[in-house]
Coordinates of C-alpha atoms in Angstrom, one line a residue:
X1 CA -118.4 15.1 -12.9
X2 CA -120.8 16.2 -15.2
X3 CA -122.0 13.6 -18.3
X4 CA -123.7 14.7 -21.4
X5 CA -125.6 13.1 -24.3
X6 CA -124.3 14.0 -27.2
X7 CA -125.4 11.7 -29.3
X8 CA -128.7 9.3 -28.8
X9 CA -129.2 7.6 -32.6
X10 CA -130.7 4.5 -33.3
X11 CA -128.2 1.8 -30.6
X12 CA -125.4 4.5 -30.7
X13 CA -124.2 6.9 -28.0
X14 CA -122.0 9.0 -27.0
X15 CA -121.4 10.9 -24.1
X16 CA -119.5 13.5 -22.7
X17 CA -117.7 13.9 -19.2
X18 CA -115.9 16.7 -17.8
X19 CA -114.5 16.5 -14.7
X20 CA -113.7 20.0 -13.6
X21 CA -109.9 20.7 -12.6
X22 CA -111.2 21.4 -8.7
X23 CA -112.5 17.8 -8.1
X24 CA -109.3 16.2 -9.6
X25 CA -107.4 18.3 -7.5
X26 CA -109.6 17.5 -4.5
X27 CA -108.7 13.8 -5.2
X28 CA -105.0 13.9 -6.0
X29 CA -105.0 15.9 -2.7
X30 CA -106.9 13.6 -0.5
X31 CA -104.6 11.1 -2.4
X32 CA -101.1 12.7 -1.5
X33 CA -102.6 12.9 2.3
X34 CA -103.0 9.4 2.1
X35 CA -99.1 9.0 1.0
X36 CA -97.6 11.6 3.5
X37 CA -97.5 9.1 6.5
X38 CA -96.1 6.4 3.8
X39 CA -93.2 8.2 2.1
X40 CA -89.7 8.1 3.2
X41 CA -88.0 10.8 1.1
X42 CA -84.0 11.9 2.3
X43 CA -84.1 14.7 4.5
X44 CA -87.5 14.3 6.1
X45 CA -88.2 12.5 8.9
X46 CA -90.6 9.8 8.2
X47 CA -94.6 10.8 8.1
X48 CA -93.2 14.9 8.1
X49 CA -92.8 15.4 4.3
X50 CA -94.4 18.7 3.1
X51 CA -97.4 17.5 1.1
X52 CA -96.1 20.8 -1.1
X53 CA -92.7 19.3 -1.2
X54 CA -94.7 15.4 -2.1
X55 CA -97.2 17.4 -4.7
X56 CA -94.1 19.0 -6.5
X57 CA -92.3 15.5 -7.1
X58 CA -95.2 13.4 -7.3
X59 CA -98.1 15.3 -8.2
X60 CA -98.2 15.0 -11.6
X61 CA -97.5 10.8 -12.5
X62 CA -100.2 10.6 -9.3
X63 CA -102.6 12.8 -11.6
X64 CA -101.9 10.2 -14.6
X65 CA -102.3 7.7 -12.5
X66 CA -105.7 9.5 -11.5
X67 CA -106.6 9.9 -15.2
X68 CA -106.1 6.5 -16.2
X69 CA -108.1 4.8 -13.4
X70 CA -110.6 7.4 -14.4
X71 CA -110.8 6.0 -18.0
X72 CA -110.9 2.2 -16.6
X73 CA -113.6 2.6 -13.5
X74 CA -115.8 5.6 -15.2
X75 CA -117.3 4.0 -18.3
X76 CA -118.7 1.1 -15.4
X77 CA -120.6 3.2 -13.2
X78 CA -122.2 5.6 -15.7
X79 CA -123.5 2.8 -17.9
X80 CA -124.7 1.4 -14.5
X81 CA -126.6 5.0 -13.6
X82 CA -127.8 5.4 -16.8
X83 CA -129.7 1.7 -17.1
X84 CA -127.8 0.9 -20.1
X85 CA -125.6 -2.3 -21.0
X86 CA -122.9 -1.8 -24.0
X87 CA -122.7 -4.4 -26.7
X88 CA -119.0 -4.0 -26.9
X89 CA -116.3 -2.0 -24.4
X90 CA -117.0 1.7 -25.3
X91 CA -114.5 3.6 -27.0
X92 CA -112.5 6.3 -25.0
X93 CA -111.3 9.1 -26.9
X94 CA -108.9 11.9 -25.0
X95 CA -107.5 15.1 -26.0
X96 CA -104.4 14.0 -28.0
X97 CA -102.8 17.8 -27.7
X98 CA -99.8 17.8 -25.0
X99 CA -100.0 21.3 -24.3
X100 CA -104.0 20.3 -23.2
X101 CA -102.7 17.0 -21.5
X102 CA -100.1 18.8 -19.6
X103 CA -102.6 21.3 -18.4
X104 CA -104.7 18.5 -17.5
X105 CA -102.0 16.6 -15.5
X106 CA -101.1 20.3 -13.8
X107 CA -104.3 20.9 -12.4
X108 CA -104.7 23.9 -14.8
X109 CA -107.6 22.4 -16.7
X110 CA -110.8 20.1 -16.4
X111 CA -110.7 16.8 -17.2
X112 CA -113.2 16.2 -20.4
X113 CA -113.1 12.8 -22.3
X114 CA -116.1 10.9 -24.6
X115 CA -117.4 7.3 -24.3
X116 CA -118.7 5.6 -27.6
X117 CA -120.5 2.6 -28.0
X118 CA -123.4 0.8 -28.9
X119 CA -126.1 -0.1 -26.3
X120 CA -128.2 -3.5 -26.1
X121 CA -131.5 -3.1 -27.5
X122 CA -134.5 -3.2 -25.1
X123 CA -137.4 -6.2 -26.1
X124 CA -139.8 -8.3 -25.1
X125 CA -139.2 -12.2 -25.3
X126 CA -142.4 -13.4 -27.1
X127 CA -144.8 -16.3 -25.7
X128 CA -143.2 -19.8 -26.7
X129 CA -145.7 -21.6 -25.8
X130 CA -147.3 -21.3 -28.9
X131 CA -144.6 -22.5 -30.6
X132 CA -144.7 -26.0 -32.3
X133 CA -141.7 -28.2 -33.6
X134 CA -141.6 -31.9 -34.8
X135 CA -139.0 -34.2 -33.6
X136 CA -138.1 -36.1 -35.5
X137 CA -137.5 -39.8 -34.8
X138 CA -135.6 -42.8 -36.4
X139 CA -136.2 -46.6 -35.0
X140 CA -133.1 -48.5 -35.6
X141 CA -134.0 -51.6 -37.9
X142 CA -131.8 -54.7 -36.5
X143 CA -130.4 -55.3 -40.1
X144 CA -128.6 -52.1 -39.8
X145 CA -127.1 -52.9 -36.4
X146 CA -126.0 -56.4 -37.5
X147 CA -124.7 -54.4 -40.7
X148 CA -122.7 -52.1 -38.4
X149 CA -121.6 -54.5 -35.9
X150 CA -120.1 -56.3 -39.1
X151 CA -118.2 -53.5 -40.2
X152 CA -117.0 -53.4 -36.4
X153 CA -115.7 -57.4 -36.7
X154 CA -114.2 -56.2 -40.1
X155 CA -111.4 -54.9 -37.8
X156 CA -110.4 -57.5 -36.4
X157 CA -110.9 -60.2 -38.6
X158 CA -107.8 -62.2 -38.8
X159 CA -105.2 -62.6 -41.9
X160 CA -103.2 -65.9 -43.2
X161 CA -100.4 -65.5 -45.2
X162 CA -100.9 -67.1 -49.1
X163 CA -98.2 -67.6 -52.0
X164 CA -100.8 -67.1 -54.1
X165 CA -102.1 -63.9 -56.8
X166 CA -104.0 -61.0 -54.4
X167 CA -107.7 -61.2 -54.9
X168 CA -110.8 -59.1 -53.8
X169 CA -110.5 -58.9 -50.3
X170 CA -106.8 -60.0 -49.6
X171 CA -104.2 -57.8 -47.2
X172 CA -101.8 -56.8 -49.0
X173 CA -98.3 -55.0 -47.4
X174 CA -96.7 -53.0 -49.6
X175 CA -93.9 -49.9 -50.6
X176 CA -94.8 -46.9 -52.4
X177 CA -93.9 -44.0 -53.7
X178 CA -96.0 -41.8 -56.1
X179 CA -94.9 -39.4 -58.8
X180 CA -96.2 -36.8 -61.1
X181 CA -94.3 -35.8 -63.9
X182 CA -91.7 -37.6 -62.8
X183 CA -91.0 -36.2 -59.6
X184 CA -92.2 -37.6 -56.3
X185 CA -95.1 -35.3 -54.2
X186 CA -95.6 -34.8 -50.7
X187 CA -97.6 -37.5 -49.2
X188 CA -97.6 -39.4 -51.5
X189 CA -95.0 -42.2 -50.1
X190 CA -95.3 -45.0 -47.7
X191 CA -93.8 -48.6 -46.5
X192 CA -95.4 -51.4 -45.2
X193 CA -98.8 -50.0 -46.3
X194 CA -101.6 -52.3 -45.2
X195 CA -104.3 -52.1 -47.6
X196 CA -107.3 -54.5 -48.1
X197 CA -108.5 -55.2 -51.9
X198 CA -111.8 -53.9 -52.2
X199 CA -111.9 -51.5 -49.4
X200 CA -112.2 -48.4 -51.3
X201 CA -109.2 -46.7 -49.2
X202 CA -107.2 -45.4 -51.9
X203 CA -108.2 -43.7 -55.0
X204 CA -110.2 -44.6 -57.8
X205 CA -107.7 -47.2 -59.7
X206 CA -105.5 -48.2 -57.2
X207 CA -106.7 -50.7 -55.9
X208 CA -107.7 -53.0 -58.6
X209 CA -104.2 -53.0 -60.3
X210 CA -103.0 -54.7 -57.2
X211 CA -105.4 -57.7 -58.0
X212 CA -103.1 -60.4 -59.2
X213 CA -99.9 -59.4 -57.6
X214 CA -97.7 -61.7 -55.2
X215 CA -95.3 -61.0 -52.5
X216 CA -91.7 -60.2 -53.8
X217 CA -93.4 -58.2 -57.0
X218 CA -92.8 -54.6 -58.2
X219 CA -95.4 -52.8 -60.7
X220 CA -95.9 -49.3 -61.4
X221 CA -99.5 -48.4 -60.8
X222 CA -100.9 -45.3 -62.7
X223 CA -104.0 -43.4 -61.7
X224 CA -105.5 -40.1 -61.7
X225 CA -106.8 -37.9 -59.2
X226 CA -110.3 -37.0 -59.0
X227 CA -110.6 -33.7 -60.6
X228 CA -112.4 -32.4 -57.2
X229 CA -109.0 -34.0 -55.1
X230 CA -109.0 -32.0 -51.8
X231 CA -104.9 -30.9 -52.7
X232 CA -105.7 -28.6 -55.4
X233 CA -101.9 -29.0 -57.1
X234 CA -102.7 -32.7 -57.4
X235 CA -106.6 -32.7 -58.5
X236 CA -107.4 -33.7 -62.1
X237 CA -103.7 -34.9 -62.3
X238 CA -102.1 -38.5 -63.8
X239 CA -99.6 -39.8 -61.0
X240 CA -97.5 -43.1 -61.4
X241 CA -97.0 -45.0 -57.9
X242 CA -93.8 -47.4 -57.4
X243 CA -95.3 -50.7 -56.1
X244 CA -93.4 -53.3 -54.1
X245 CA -95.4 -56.1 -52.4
X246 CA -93.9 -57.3 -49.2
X247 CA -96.9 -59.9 -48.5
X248 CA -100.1 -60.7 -49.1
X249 CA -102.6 -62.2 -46.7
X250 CA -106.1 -64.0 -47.2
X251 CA -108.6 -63.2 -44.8
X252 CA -110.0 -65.4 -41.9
X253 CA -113.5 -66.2 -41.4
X254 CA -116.1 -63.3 -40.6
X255 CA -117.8 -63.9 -37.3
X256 CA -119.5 -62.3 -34.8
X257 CA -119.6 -64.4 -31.8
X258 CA -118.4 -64.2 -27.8
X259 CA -115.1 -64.3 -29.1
X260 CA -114.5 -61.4 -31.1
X261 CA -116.5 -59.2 -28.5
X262 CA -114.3 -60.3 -25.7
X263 CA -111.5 -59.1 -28.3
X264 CA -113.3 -55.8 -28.1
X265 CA -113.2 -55.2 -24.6
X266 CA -117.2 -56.3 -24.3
X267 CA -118.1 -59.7 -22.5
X268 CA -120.6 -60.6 -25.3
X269 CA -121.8 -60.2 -28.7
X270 CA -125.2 -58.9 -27.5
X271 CA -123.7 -56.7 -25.8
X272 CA -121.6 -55.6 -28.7
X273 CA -124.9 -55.2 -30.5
X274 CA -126.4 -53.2 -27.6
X275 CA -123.0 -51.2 -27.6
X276 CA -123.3 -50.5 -31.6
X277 CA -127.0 -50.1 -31.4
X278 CA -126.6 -47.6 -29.0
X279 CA -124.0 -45.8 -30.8
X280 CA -126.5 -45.5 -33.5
X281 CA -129.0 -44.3 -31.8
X282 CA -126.9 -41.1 -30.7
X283 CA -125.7 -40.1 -34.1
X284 CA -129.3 -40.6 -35.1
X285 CA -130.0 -38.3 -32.0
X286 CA -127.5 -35.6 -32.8
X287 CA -129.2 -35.0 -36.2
X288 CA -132.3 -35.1 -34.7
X289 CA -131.3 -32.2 -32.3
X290 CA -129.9 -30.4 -34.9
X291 CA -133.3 -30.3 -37.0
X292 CA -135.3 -29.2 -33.8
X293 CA -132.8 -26.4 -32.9
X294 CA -133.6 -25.0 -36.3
X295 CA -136.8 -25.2 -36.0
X296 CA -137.1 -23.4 -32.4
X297 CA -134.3 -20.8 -34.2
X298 CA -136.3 -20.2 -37.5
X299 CA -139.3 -19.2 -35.0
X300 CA -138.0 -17.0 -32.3
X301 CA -135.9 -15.2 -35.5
X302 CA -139.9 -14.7 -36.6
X303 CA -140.8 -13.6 -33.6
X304 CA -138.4 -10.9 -32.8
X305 CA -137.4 -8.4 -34.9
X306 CA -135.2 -5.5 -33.7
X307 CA -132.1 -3.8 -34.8
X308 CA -128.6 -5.4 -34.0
X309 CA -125.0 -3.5 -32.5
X310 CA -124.0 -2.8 -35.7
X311 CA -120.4 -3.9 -34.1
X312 CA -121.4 -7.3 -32.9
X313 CA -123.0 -8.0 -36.5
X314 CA -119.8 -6.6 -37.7
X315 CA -117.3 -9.0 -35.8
X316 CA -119.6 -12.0 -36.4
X317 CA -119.6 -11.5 -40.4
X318 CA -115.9 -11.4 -40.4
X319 CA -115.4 -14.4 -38.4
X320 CA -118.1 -16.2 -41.0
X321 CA -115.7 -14.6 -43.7
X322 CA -113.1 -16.2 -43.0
X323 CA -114.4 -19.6 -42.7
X324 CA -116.1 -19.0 -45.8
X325 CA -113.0 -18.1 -48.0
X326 CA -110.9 -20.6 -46.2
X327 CA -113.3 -23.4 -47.3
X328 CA -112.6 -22.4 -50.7
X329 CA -109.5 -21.5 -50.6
X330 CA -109.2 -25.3 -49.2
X331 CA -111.4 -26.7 -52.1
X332 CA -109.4 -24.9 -54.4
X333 CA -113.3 -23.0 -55.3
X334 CA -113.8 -19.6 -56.4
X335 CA -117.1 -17.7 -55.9
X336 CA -118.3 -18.4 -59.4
X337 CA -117.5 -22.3 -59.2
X338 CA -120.4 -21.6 -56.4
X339 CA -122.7 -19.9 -58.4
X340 CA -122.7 -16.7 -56.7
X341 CA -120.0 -13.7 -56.6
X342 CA -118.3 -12.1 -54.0
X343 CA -120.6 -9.0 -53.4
X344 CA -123.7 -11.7 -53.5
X345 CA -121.8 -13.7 -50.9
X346 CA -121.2 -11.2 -48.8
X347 CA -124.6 -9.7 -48.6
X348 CA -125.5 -13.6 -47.3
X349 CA -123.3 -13.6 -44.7
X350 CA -124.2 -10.5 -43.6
X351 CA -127.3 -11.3 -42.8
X352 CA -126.9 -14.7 -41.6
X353 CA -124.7 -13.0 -39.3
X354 CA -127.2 -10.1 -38.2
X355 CA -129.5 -13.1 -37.5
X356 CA -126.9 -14.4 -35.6
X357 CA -126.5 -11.7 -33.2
X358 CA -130.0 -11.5 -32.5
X359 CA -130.8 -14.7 -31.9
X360 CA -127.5 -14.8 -29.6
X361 CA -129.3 -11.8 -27.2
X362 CA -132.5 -13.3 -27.5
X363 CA -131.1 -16.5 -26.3
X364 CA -128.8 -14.7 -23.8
X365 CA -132.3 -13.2 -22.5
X366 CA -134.1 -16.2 -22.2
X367 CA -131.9 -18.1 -20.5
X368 CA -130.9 -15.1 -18.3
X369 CA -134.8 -14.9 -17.3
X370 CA -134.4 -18.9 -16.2
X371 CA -131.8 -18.7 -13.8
X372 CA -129.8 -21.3 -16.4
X373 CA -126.1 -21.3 -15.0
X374 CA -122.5 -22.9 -16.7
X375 CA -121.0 -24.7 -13.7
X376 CA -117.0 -24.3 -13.3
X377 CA -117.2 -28.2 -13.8
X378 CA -118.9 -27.7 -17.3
X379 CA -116.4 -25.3 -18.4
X380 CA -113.5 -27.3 -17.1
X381 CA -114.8 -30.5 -19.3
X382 CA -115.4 -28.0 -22.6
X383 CA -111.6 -26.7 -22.0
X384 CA -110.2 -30.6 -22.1
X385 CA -112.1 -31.2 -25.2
X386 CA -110.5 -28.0 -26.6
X387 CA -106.8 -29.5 -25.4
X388 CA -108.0 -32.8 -26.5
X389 CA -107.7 -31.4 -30.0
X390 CA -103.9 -30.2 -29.8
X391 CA -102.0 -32.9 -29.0
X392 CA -98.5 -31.9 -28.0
X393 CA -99.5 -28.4 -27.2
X394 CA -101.8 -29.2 -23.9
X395 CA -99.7 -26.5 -22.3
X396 CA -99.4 -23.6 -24.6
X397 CA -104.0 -24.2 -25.0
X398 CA -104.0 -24.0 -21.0
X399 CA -102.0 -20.5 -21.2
X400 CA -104.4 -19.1 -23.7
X401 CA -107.3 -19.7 -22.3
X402 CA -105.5 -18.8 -18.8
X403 CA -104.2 -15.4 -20.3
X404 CA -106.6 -14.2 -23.8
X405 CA -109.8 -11.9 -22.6
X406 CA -113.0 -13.6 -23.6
X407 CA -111.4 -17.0 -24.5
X408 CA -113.2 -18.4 -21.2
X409 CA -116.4 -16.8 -22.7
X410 CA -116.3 -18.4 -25.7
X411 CA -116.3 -21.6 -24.5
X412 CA -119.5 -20.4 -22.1
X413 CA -121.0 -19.1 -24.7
X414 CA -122.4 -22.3 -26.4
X415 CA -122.7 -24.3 -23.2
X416 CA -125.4 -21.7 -22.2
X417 CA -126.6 -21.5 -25.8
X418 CA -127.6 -25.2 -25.8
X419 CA -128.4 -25.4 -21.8
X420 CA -131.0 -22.9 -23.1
X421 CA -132.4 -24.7 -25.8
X422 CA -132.9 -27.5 -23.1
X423 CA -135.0 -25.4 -21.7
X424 CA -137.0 -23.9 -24.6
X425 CA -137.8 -27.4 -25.1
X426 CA -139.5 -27.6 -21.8
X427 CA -141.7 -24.9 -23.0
X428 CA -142.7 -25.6 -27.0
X429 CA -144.9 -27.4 -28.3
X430 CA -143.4 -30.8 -29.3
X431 CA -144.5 -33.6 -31.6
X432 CA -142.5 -36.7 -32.2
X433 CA -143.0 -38.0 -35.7
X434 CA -141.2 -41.3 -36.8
X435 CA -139.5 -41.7 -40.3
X436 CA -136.8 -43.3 -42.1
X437 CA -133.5 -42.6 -42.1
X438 CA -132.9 -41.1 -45.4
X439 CA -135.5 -38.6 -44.0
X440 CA -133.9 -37.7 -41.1
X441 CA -131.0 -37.4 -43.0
X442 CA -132.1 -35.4 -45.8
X443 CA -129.8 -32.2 -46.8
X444 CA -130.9 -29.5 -45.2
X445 CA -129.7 -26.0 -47.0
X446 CA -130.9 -24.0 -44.5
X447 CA -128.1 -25.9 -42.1
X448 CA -125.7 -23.3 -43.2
X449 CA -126.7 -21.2 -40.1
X450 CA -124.9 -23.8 -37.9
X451 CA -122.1 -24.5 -39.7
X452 CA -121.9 -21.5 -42.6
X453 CA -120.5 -22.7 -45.8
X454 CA -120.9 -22.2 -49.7
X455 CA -124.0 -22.4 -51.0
X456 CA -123.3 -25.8 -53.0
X457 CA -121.3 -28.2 -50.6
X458 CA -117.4 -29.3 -51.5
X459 CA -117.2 -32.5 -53.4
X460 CA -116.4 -34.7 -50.4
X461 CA -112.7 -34.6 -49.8
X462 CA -110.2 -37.3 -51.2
X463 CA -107.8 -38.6 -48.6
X464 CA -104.4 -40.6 -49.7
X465 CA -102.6 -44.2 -48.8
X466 CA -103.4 -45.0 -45.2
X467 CA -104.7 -42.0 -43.2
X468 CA -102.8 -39.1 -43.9
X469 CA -101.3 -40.0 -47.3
X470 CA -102.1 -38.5 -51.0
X471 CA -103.2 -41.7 -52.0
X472 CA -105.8 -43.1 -50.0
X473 CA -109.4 -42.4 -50.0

């Protein structure tokens, strides 16, 4: 077999190979003396069939057979001997000509076929010890656990019945069914609606008309959407709601005692506070994680610059593309309602997703360098959050993963991502500072390279009645 260079630019290659006619037909003869003693073909006495007689009937789909194992096994062991690793599967391109494949498949001509790709760039991982990241650190004041824990009672606080007018605060149950111009819209109906006065649930001027109604009434209700309504055919739109009151209910007292923890599942209140300080305490910390990822990020990006597989850049941008025209297309949002155009937008994807790919193989080398391994264990409990999130369809998420190349990789992929970050963390420089919430939670713009999205975030998105409903909040 004989491999040649023929192209050596920038991360691309592409080779050569020729195998010359005499070595395949050294192999498909070795291979056809392998199937003599094997073959039972009528009139021929088992293990006596001419390997002439086996070469004319078989020769030629074993010599496929040959060619195409060639094509899977080859790419392998010539990357291995030449020290290189491929950012992507090379491409194999073949003669296309059947008068050349024939004579291939014959024996009548050598074998020649050319592997493109792009190869993983060669760098040095620089010293992090000198880098230096603030953590950032929120002490959870006791007014806001006692606020929380409130909001927690809130749902279970108990309701009485009243003949009385619906105030501020009051349960009410009701039927509804919206309209706009007339005609009813999809979501926007319910019955024996619970909705609390007050709560901010629904949308803007909803709620208040309800203020003064009694069980057994019926009132239209109109409102309008907000203009930056999540349904796009609804935003900025006047809607009328049919309104009939089943009940209304006054609420109980608020308390948080022994009582409404054991009602909880908890066998106190401190502990409820413990439980809801706690809970703080990690959302707090998930932020706080975020903001020193970036930090480590935004410094090895510094600190290595190198040309990317112009393929892996490629693949990432259009996966970021598609998130980012789906957002709008969601938020019913053009480029210009963002302040940008297309071309603009693009060129800021592109490279947020060339950073991407770097950092990914600087990562990848880091954490290759220490020893960091993803368990069976961890990727069985990242697969269950993924089915988790399908409910009904358990099955049909087990066969992808089970059946799609690369589907077990990407949920490897950020596993090791953050299992290396752990460890970067062992190795920087870091300073805990403590401030306020508002601080910790203060936008970030450069957070886009988690989570890419428009430039200027989406009006936050207007729910309806209940949960799923057009007409709740």
């Amino acid at each position: 077999m004989q491999v040649t260079e023929t192209l050596a630019e920038g991360l691309k290659r592409e080779l050569k190979i020729v195998v010359p006619a005499k070595d395949m037909e050294a192999q498909l003869n070795e291979k056809l003396a392998e199937a003599k003693g094997k073959m039972q073909i009528k009139g021929f006495r088992p293990g006596k069939v001419p390997i002439s007689h086996i070469k004319k009937v078989y020769g030629r789909s074993m010599m496929a057979q040959m060619v195409n194992e060639m094509i899977q096994e080859k790419p392998t062991s010539i990357l291995s001997e030449r020290g290189e690793k491929a950012a992507t599967q090379p491409e194999i391109s073949m003669t296309e000509d059947e008068k050349e494949a024939e004579e291939i498949l014959t024996g009548k001509a050598d074998f020649e076929f050319t592997m493109a790709y792009e190869i993983i760039p060669e760098f040095e991982v620089a010293d992090m010890s000198n880098f230096k990241v603030v953590r950032e650190v929120v002490e959870v004041p006791a007014e806001e656990v006692e606020e929380q824990v409130l909001r927690v009672a809130e749902n279970s606080r108990s309701y009485e019945a009243k003949d009385g007018e619906a105030a501020d605060g009051d349960k009410v149950t009701i039927d509804y069914l919206g309209k706009v111009d007339g005609e009813p819209f999809e979501g926007g109906a319910d019955q024996d609606a619970e909705l609390v006065i007050g709560s901010n649930r629904f949308i803007p001027g909803f709620e208040e008309q309800l203020v003064g109604v009694k069980a057994g009434d019926e009132k239209v209700i109109t409102v309008s959407f907000p203009a930056d309504y999540q349904a796009a055919h609804l935003a900025g739109k006047e809607a009328t709601f049919d309104i009939t009151v089943k009940a209304v209910a006054a609420p109980g007292e608020l308390e948080i005692n022994d009582e409404v923890a054991k009602s909880l599942g908890l066998e106190s209140a401190d502990k409820l506070r413990e439980v809801v300080k706690s809970q703080i305490e990690s959302q707090y910390g998930q932020v706080t994680r975020q903001k020193l990822k970036r930090q480590v990020l935004d410094q090895l990006d510094e600190a290595h610059k190198f040309d990317s597989p112009s393929k892996l850049v490629d693949a990432e941008f259009e996966n970021i593309w598609r998130q980012i025209n789906q957002e709008l297309s969601d938020n019913g949002k053009t480029f210009e309602d963002e302040d940008t155009t297309e071309e603009a937008a693009r060129e800021e994807y592109r490279k947020l997703a060339e950073r991407r790919v770097r950092l990914g193989l600087v990562l990848s080398k880091i954490g290759e360098g220490a020893n960091i391994q993803v368990s069976d264990e961890e990727l069985q409990r990242s697969l269950f959050e993924q089915v988790r999130k399908f409910p009904g369809q358990e099955q049909e998420i087990y066969e992808y993963f089970q059946k799609t190349p690369g589907a077990v990789a990407s949920l490897r992929a950020p596993i090791f991502e953050e299992k290396t970050i752990d460890h970067l963390m062992t190795v920087v420089d870091v300073t805990d500072k403590t401030v306020t919430k508002e601080e910790l939670m203060a936008d970030d713009e450069a957070e886009a390279e988690e989570k890419p999205t428009p430039k200027k975030k989406a009006p936050a998105k207007k729910k309806a009645a209940k949960k799923d409903d057009a007409a709740a909040e």
